[in-house]
Coordinates of C-alpha atoms and ligand atoms in Angstrom, one line a residue:
X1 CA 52.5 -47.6 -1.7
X2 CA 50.3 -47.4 1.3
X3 CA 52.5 -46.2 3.9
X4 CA 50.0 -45.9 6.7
X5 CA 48.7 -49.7 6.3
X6 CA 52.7 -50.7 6.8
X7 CA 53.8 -53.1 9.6
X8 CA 57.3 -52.4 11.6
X9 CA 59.4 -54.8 9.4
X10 CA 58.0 -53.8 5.9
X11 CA 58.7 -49.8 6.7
X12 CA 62.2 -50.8 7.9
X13 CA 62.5 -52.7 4.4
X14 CA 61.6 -49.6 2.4
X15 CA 63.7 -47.3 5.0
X16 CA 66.9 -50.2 4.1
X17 CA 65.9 -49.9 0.0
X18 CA 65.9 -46.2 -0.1
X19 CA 69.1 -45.1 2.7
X20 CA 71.4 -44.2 0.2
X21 CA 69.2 -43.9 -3.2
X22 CA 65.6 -42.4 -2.4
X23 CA 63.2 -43.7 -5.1
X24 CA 62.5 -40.7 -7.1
X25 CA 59.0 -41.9 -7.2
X26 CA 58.8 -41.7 -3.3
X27 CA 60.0 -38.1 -3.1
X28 CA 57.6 -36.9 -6.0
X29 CA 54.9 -39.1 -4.4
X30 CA 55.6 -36.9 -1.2
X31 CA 55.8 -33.6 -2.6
X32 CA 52.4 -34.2 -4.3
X33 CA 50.7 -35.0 -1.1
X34 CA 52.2 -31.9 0.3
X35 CA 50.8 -29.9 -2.7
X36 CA 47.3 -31.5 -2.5
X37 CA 47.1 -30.6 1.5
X38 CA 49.0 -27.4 1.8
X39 CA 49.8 -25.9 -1.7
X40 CA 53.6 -25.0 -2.5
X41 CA 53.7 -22.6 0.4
X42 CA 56.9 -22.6 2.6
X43 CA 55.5 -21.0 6.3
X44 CA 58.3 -19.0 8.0
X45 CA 58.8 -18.8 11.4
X46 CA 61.1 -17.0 13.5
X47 CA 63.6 -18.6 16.2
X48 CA 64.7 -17.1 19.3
X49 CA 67.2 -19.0 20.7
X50 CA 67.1 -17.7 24.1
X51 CA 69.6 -19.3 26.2
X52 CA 72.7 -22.4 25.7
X53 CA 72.6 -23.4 29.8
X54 CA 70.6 -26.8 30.2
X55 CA 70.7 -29.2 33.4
X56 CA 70.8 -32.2 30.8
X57 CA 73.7 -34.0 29.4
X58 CA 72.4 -34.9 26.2
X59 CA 75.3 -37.4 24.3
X60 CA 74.3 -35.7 21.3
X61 CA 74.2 -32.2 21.9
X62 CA 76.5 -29.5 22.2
X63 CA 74.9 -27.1 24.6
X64 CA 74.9 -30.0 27.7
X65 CA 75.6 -29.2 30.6
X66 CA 79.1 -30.7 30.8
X67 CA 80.4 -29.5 28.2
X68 CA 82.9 -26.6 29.5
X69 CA 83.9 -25.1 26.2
X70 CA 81.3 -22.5 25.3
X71 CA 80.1 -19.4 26.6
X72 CA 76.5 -19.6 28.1
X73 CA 73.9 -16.8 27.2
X74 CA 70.9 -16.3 29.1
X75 CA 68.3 -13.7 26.9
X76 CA 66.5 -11.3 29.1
X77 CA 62.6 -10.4 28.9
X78 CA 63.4 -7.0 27.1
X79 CA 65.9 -9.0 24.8
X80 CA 63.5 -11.5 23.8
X81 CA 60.8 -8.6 23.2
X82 CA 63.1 -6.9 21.0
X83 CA 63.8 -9.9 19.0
X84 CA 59.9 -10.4 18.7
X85 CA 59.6 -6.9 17.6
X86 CA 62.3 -7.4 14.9
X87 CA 60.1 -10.7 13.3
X88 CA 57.2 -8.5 13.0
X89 CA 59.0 -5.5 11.0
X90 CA 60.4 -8.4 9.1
X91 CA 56.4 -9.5 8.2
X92 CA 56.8 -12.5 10.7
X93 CA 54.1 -14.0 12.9
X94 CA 55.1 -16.6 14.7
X95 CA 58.0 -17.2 17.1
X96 CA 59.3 -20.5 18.6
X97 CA 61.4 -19.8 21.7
X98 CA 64.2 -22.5 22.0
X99 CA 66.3 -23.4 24.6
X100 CA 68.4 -25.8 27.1
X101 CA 66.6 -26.7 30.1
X102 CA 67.5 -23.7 32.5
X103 CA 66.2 -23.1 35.2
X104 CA 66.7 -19.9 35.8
X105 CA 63.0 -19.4 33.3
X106 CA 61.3 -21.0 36.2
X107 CA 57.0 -21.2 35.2
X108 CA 56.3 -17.3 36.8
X109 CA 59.5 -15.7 34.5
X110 CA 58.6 -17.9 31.2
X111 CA 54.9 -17.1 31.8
X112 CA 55.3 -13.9 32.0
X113 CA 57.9 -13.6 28.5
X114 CA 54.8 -15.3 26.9
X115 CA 51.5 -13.3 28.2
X116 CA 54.3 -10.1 27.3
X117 CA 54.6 -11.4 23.7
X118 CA 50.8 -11.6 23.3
X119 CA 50.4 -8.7 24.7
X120 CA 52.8 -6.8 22.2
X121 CA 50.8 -9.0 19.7
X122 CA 47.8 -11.1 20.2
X123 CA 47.8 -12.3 17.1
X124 CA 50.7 -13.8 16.4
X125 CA 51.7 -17.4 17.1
X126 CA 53.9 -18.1 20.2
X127 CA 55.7 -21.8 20.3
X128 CA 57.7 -23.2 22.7
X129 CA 61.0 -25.5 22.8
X130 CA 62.3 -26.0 26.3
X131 CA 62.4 -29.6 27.2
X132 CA 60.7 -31.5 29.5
X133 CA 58.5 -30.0 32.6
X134 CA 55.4 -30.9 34.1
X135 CA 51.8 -31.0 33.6
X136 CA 51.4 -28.4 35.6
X137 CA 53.8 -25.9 34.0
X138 CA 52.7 -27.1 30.3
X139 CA 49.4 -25.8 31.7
X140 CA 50.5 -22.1 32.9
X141 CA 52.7 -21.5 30.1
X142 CA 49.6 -22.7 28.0
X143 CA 47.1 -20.2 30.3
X144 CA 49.9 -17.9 29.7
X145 CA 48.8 -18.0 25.6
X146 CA 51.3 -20.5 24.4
X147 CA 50.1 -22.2 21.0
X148 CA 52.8 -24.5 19.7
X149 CA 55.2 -26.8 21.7
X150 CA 58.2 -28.4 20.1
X151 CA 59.5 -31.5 22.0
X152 CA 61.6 -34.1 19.4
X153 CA 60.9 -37.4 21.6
X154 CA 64.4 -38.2 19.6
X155 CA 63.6 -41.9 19.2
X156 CA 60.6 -43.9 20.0
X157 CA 62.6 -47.3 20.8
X158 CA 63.2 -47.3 24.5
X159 CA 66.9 -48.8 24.2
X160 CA 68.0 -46.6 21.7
X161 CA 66.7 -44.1 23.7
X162 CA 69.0 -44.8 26.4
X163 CA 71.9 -44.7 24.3
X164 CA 71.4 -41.5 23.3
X165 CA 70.9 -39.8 26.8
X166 CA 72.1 -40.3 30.3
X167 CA 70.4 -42.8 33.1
X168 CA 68.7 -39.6 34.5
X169 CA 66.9 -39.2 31.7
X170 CA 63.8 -41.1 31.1
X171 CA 62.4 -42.3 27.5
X172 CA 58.8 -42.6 29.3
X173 CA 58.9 -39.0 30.6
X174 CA 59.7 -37.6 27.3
X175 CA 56.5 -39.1 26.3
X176 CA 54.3 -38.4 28.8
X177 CA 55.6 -34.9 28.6
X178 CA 54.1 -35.0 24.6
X179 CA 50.6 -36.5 25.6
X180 CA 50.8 -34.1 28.5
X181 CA 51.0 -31.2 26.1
X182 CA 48.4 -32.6 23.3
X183 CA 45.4 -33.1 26.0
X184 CA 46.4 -29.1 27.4
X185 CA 45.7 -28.3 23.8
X186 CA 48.9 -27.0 22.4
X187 CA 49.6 -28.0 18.7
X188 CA 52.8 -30.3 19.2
X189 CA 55.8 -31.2 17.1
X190 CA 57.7 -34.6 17.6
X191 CA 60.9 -35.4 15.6
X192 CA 64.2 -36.7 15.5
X193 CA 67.4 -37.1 14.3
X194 CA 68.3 -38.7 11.1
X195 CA 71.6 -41.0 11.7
X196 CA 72.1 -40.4 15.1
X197 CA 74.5 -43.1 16.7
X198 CA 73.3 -46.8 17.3
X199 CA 70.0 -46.0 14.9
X200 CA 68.7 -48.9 12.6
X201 CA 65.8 -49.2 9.8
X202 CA 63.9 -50.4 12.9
X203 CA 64.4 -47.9 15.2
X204 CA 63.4 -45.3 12.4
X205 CA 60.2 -47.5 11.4
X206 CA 59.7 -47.2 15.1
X207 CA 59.6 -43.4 14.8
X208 CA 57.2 -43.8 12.0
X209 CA 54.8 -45.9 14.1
X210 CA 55.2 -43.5 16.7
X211 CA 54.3 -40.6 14.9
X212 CA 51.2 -42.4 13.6
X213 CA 50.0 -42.8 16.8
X214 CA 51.3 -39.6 18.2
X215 CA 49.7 -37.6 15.4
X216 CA 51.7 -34.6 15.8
X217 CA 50.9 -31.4 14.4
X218 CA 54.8 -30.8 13.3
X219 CA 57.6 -33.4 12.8
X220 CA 60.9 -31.9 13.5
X221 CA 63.4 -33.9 11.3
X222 CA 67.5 -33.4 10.5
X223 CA 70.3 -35.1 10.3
X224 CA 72.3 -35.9 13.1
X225 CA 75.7 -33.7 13.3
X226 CA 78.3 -34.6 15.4
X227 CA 80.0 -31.5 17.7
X228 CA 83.1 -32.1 19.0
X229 CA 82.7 -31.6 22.4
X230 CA 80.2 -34.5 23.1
X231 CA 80.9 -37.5 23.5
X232 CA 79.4 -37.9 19.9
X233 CA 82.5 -36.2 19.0
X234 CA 84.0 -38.7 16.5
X235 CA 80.8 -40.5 15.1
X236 CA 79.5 -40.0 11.5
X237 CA 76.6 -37.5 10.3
X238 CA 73.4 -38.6 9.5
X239 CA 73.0 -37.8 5.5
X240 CA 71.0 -36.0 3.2
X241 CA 69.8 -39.3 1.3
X242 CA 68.4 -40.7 4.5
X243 CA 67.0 -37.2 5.7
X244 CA 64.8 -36.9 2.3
X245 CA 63.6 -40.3 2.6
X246 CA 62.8 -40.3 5.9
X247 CA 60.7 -36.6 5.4
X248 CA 58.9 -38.3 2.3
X249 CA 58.1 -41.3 4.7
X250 CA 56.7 -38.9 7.5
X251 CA 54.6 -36.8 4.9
X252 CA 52.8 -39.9 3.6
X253 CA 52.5 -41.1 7.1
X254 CA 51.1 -37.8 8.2
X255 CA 49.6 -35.8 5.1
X256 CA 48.8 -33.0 7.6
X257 CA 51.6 -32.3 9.5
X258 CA 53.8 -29.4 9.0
X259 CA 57.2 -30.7 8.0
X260 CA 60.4 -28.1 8.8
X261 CA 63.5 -28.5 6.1
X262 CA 65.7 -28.0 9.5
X263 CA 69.0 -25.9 9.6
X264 CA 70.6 -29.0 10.1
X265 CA 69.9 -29.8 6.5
X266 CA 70.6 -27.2 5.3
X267 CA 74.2 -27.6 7.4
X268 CA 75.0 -30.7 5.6
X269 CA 74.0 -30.0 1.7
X270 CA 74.1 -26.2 0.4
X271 CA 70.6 -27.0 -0.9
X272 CA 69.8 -29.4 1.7
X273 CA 66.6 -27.1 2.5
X274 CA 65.3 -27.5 -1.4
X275 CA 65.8 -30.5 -1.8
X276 CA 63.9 -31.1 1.7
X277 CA 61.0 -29.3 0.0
X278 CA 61.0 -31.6 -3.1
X279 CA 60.6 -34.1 -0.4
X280 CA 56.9 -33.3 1.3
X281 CA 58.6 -30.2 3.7
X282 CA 56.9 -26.7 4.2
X283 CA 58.0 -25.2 7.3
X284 CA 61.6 -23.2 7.3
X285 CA 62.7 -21.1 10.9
X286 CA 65.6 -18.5 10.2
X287 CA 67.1 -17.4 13.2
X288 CA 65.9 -14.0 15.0
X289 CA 68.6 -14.5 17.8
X290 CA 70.7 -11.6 18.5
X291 CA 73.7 -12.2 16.0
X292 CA 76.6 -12.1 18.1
X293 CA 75.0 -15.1 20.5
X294 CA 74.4 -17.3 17.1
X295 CA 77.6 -19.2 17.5
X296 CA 77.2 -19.6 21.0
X297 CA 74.4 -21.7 20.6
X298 CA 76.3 -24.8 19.0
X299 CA 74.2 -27.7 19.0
X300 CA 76.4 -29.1 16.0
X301 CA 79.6 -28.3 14.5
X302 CA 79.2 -25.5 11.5
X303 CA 75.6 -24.6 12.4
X304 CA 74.5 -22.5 9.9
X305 CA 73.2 -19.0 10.8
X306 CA 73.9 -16.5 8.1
X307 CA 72.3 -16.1 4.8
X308 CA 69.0 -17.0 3.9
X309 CA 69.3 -18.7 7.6
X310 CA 69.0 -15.6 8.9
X311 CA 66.1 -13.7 9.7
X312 CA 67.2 -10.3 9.0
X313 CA 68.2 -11.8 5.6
X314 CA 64.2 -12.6 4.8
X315 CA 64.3 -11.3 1.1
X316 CA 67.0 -13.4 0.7
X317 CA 65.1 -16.5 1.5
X318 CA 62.4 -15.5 0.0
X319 CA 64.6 -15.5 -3.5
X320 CA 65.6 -19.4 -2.2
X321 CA 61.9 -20.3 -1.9
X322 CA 61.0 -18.6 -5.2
X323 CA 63.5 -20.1 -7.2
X324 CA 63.0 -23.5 -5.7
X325 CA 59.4 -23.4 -7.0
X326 CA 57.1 -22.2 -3.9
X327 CA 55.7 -19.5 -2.4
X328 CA 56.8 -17.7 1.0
X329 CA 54.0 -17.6 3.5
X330 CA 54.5 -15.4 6.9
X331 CA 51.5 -15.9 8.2
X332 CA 50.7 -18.4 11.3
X333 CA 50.8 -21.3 9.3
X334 CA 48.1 -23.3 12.1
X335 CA 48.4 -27.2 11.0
X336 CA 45.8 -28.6 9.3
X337 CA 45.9 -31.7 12.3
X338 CA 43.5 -30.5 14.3
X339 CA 44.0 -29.8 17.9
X340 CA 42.3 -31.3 21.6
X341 CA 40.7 -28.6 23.2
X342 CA 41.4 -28.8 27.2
Ligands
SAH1 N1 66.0 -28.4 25.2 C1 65.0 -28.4 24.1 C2 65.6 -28.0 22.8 C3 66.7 -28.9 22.4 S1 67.6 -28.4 21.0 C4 64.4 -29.8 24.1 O1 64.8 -30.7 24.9 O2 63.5 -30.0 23.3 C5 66.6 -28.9 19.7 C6 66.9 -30.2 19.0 O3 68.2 -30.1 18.4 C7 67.0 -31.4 19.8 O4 65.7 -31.9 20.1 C8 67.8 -32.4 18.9 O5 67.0 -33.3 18.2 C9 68.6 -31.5 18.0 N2 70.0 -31.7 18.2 C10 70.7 -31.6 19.3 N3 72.0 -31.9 19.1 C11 72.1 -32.2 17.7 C12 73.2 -32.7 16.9 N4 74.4 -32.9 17.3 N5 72.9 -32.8 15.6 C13 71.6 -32.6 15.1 N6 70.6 -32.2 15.8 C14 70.8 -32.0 17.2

């Protein structure tokens, strides 16, 4: 099955054949593209998620801005730091900073977290995950020494787009905002959500088609999980079938990309992440935060952030990767796509 050579409707037919069975075949035909690229090494990264406030109003998301029932957090530089410091005793080398859209980490205060962080340690990878700014910024914070950006554009079909988010929110920015970042140089990572409300077997071939074109150097994938205080409150989650067979359909699509098995799959299926490697994944990122803001930053409803999800917790996922078949790698993990140089 050539994926790659597929039009729109014959990649919404497979999507449609395999939503609630995957085809064994297409799972094992993903994990051995994965093994011919990459090995069966699992790269480890270590998430900082730094603050809940955001100026959007995502439908989806529990952290927007009008939702009045958690308590915000706000890391500071010296927080953040410590955090990084904590990865590397742990063996990590790469960080992805996370947040909402606040403002408060205008360019100079976010710029100077970065240069800070490769200043403590030049080697390691730094990636960022904080929405949508402009060319400009993408370019300090990249001066700055940030390598990796992570912007899902959440769906690549315009109308679904616009269910999903508010009318000040604009599918085209989102997109520039990822071109924006691959000409600066930084190596990017689209995604979505799998089963978020309104989606079809179009709009995920869509995504597909996207990606293809995008050629991202990570593909951020999990199942959409519905949090109570949204407006997405009462709507089903996306599942694990779906999930799997949409990572198998992004690894053939993009044999070089670094796939994450998210937390979000892991939320939904007690070996959500395993099975998400037996289906083409390779990336995992337990959670550095300080503990006591973990359940403060509630995307989704029972987010999983103890256990192997945690980073102090390493050996522990290290015993999950082992057992599943692979090897734990905690080095920078750089994507084989390769990257435009500004
Ligand atoms: N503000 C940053 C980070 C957003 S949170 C940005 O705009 O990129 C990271 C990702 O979590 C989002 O891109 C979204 O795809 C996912 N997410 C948000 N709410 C979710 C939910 N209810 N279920 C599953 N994933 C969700």
């Amino acid at each position: 099955m050539d994926v790659r050579a597929m039009t729109k409707n014959e990649l919404a037919e497979v999507i449609e054949r395999n939503k609630e069975h995957p085809d064994p075949a297409l799972i094992s035909g993903a994990a051995a593209v994965r093994d011919k690229y990459y090995g069966r090494r699992i790269f480890v990264r270590g998430l900082i998620e730094f603050t809940n406030y955001c100026k959007n109003n995502c439908l989806y998301c529990g952290i927007r801005c009008a939702n009045r029932r958690i308590s915000r957090y706000r890391l500071t530089r010296a927080e953040i730091l410590s955090c990084v410091q904590r990865g590397m005793e742990l063996g990590l080398n790469t960080f992805v900073l996370q947040g909402g859209e606040d403002i408060y980490y205008s360019d100079d205060v976010l710029c100077d977290i970065v240069f800070s962080i490769k200043e403590y340690s030049p080697e390691c990878a730094v990636t960022l995950s904080v929405g949508e700014r402009s060319y400009e910024s993408y370019k300090r914070l990249r001066e700055a020494g940030a390598d990796r950006y992570l912007l899902r554009h959440e769906t690549a079909d315009k109308v679904h787009y616009e269910k999903l988010h508010p009318s000040e929110m604009s599918f085209d920015n989102r997109l520039r905002c990822l071109y924006d970042l691959r000409s600066l140089g930084y190596q990017v990572g689209a995604g979505f959500m799998v089963g978020s409300p309104y989606q079809s077997s179009e709009t995920l071939a869509e995504d597909l088609l996207f990606l293809k074109e995008l050629e991202p150097h990570m593909v951020g994938i999990g199942p959409f999980i519905s949090q109570t205080d949204t407006p997405f409150g009462d709507m089903p989650n996306g599942t694990l079938e779906l999930t799997l067979t949409m990572l198998a359909l992004v690894r053939l699509m993009l044999p070089e990309t670094l796939l994450p098995a998210t937390t979000a799959l892991g939320t939904i299926d007690r070996k959500g992440r395993e099975k998400g490697f037996d289906a083409g994944a390779n990336v995992v990122m337990p959670n550095l935060s300080p503990s006591e803001r973990r359940a403060d930053y509630a995307l989704y409803d029972n987010k999983l952030c103890t256990g192997a999800e945690a980073a102090e917790s390493i050996e522990m996922l290290r015993g999950l990767i082992e057992r599943a078949g692979y090897t734990m790698d905690m080095g920078r993990g750089d994507s084989l796509v390769k990257t435009f140089d500004s």
